[in-house]
C-alpha positions as a printed NumPy array, in Angstrom:
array([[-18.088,  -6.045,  13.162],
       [-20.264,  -5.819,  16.251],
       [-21.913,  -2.251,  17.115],
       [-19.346,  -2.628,  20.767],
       [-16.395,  -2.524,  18.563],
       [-18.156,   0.026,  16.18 ],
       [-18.841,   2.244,  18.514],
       [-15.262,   3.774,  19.247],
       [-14.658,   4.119,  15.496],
       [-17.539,   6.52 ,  15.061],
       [-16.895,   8.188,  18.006],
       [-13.623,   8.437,  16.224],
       [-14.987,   9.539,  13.124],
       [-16.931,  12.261,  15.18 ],
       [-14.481,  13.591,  16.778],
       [-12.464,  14.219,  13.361],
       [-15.443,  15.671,  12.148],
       [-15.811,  18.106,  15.218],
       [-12.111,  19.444,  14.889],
       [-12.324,  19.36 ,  11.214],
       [-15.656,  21.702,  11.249],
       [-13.552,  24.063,  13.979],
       [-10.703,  24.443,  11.405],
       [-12.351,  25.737,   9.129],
       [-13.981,  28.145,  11.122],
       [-10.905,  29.376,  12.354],
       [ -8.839,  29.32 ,   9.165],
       [ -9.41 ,  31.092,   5.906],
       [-11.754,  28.554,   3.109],
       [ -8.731,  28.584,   0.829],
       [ -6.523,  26.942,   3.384],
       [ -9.156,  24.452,   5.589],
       [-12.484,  23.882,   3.432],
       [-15.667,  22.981,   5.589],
       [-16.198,  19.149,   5.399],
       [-20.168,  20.067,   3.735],
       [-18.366,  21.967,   1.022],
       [-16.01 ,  19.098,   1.064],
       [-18.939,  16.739,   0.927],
       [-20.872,  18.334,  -1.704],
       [-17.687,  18.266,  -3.99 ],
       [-17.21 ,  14.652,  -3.303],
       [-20.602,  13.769,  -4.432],
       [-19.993,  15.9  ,  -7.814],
       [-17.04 ,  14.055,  -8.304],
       [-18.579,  10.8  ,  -7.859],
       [-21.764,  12.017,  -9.93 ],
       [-19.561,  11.899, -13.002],
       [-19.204,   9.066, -15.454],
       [-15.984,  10.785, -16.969],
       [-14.333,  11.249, -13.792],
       [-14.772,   7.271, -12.722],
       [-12.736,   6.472, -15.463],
       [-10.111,   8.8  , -16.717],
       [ -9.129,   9.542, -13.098],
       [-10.251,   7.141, -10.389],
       [ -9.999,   3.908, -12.129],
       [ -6.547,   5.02 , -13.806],
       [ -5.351,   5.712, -10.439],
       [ -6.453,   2.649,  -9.13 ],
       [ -5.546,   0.414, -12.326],
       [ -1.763,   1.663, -11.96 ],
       [ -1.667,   1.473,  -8.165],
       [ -2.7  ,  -2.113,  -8.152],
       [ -0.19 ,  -3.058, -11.21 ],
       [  2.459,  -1.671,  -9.814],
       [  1.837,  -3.154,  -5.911],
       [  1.352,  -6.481,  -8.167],
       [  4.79 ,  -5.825,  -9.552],
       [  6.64 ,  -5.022,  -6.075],
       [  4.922,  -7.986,  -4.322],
       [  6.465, -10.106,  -7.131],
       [  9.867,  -8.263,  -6.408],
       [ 10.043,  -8.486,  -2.725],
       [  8.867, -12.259,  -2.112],
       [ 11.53 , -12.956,  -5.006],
       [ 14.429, -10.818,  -3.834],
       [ 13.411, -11.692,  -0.135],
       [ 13.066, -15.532,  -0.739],
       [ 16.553, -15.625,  -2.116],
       [ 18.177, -13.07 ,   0.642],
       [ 16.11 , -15.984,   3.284],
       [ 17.69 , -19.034,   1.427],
       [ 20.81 , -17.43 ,   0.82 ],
       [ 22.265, -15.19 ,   3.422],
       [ 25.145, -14.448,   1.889],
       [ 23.085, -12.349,  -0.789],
       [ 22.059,  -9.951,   2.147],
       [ 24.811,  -7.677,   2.275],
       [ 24.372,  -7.724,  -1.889],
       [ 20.819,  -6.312,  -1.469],
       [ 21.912,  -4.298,   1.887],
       [ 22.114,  -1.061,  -0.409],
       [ 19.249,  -1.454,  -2.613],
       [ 16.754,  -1.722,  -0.027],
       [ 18.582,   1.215,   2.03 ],
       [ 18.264,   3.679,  -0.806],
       [ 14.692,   2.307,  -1.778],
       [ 13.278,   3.117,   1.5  ],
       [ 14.907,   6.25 ,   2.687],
       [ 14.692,   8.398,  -0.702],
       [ 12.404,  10.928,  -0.885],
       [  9.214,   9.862,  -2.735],
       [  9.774,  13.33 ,  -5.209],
       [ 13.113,  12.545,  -6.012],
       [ 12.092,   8.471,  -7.425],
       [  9.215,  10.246,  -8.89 ],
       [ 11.701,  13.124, -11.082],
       [ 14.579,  10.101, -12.023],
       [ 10.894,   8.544, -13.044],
       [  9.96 ,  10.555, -15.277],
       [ 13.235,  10.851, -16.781],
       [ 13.551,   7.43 , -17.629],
       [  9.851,   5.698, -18.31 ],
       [  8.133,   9.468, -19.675],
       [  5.105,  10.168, -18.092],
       [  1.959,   8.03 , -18.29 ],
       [  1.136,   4.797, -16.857],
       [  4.187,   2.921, -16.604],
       [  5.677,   5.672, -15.003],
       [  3.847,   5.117, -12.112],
       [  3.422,   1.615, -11.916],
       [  6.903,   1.541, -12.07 ],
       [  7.763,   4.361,  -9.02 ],
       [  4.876,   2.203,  -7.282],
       [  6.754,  -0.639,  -7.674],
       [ 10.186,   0.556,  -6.781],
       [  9.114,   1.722,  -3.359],
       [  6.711,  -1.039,  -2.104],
       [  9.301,  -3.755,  -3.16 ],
       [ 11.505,  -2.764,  -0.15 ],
       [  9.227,  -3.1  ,   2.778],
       [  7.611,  -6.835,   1.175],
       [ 11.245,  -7.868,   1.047],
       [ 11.901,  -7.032,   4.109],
       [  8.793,  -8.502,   5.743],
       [  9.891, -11.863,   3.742],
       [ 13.244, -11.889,   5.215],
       [ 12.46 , -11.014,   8.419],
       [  9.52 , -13.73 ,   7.963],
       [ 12.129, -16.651,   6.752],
       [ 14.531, -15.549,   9.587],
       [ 11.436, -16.498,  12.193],
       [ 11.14 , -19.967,  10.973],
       [ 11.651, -22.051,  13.564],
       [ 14.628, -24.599,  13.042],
       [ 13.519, -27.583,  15.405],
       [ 10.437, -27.49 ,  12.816],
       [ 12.644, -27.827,   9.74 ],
       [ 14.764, -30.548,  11.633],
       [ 11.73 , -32.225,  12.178],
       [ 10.643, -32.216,   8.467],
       [ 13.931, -33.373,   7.467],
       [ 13.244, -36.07 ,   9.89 ],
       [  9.981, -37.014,   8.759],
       [ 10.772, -36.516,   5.015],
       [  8.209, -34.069,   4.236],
       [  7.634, -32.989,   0.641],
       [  9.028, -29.561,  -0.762],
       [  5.137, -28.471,  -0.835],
       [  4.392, -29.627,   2.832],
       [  7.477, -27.598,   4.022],
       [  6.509, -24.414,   2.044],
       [  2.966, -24.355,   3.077],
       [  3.083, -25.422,   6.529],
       [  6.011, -24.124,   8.01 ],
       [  7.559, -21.363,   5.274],
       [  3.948, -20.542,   4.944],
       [  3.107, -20.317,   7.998],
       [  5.847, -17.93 ,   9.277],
       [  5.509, -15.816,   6.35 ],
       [  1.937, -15.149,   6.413],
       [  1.77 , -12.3  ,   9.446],
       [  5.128, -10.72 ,   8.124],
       [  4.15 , -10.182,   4.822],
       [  0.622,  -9.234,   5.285],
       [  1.718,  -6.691,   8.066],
       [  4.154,  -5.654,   5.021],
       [  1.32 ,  -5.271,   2.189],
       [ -0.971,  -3.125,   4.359],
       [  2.042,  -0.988,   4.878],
       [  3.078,  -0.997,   1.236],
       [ -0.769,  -0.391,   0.088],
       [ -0.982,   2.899,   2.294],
       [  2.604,   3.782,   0.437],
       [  1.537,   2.594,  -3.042],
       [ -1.555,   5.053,  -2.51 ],
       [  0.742,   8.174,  -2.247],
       [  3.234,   7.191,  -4.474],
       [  0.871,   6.836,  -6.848],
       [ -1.265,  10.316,  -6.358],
       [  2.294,  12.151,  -5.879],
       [  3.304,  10.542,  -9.089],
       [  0.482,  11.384, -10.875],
       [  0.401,  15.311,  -9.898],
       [  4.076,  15.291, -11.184],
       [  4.245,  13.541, -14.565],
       [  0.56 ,  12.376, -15.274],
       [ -2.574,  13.634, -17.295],
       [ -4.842,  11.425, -15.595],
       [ -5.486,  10.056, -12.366],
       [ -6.615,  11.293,  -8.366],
       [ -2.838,  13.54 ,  -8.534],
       [ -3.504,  15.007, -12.525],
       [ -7.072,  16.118, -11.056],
       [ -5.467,  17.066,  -7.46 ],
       [ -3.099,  19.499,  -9.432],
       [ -5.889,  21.159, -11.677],
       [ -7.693,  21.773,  -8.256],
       [ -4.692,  23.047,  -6.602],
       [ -4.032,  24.996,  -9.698],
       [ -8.2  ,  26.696,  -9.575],
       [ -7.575,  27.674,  -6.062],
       [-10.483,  24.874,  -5.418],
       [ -9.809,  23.987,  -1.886],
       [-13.236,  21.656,  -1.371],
       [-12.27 ,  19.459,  -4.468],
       [ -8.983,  19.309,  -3.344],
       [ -9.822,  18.075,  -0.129],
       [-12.813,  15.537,  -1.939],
       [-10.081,  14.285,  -4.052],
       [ -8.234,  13.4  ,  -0.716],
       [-10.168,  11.898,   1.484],
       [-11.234,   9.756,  -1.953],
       [ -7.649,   8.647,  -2.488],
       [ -7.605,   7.616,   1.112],
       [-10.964,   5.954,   0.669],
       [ -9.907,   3.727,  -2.477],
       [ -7.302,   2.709,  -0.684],
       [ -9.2  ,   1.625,   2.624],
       [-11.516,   0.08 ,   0.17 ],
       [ -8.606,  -2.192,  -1.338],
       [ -7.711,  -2.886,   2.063],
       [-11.019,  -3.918,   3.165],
       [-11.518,  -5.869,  -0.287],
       [ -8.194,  -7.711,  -0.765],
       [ -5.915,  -8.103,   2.577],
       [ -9.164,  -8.245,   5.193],
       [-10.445, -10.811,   4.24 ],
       [ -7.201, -13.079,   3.8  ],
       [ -6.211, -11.696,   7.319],
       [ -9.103, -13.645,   8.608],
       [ -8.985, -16.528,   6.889],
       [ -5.339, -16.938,   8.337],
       [ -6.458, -15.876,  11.925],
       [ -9.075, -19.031,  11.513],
       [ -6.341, -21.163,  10.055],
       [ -3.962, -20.546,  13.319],
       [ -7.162, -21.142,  15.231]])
């Protein structure tokens, strides 16, 4: 990243700092903590051994296996819905009711039937990413261009030259657009999960701070949520986002 394109973000940054610091001026510590206080509890946090792993890394561990699981789930259900229109309508109410539930309510009917724990989050992260990566894949396979498949039928291309070069190819800025939207979503799911039916993980700590009245670790445990998720981002999906912008190149 060059320092022309940096510069905007920190001015960004800055700027969030700036109305952050006046918030808590204004408002009472217990509702807006300062972002040093905030700071200093975010380096305590990350000071800790035990806190690495029986929160972050659990919280982590199950967001990742359960956007694993939905990823599976959506190119699956959205492959077949693409190949097979007919199965649309079947999946019409599915997705419907996936995406416009409220995150609490799959969270309560989750721990109802998987306990609380780890699966009952992977699973809740699972149910609600799976929507919007099948819907990226269908919307993806409806793109494809059809003079290109007429062509390949022409030509006699193999099954793998077809899925790579021209499935591939129109799938590729659907569905990533569709896991950096689903990561963001996994992230809450998970933390939301995790404050509701979990002993460990960002949301178990995030309730024991909201519980203590301790407004600074609740906001460390935040922005530190939203920062392992960035982190994922920056990790996993940036760079396959530019290897495919070179590849279109």
């Amino acid at each position: 990243m060059s320092a022309k394109s940096l510069a905007p973000i920190l001015a960004g940054v800055m700027l969030a700092l700036a109305c952050w610091e006046l918030a808590s001026r204004h408002f009472s510590g217990l509702a807006v903590a300062a972002p040093l206080a905030t700071m200093t509890a975010l380096g305590d946090l990350l000071s800790r051994p035990e806190f690495l792993l029986d929160h972050l890394a659990v919280t982590l561990q199950r967001t990742l296996a359960g956007l694993a699981l939905g990823l599976f789930l959506g190119i699956f259900c959205g492959g077949l819905a693409g190949a097979f229109p007919i199965l649309r309508p079947l999946f019409a109410p599915f997705r419907w009711a996936l995406m416009s539930v409220p995150g609490v309510v799959v969270v309560m009917l989750g721990m109802l039937w998987l306990g609380m724990g780890t699966r009952m989050v992977a699973g809740i992260v699972a149910l609600m990413t799976t929507p919007i990566i099948y819907v990226s894949v269908v919307e993806g396979l409806i793109a494809v261009d059809r003079q290109l498949l007429e062509m390949a039928r022409v030509y006699r291309l193999t099954l793998t030259m077809r899925l790579v070069e021209i499935y591939g190819r129109a799938l590729a800025g659907s569905l990533l657009a569709g896991a950096t939207v689903a990561l963001g979503g996994a992230m809450r799911v998970a933390v939301l999960a995790e404050a509701l039916g979990a002993n460990e993980g960002l949301g178990a700590a995030l309730a024991v701070a909201r519980t203590n009245l301790d407004t600074p670790q609740l906001y460390a445990l935040a922005l530190l949520s939203m920062g392992a998720a960035g982190l994922v981002e920056l990790l996993m999906l940036a760079p396959t986002r530019k290897k495919l912008w070179r590849h279109h190149r």
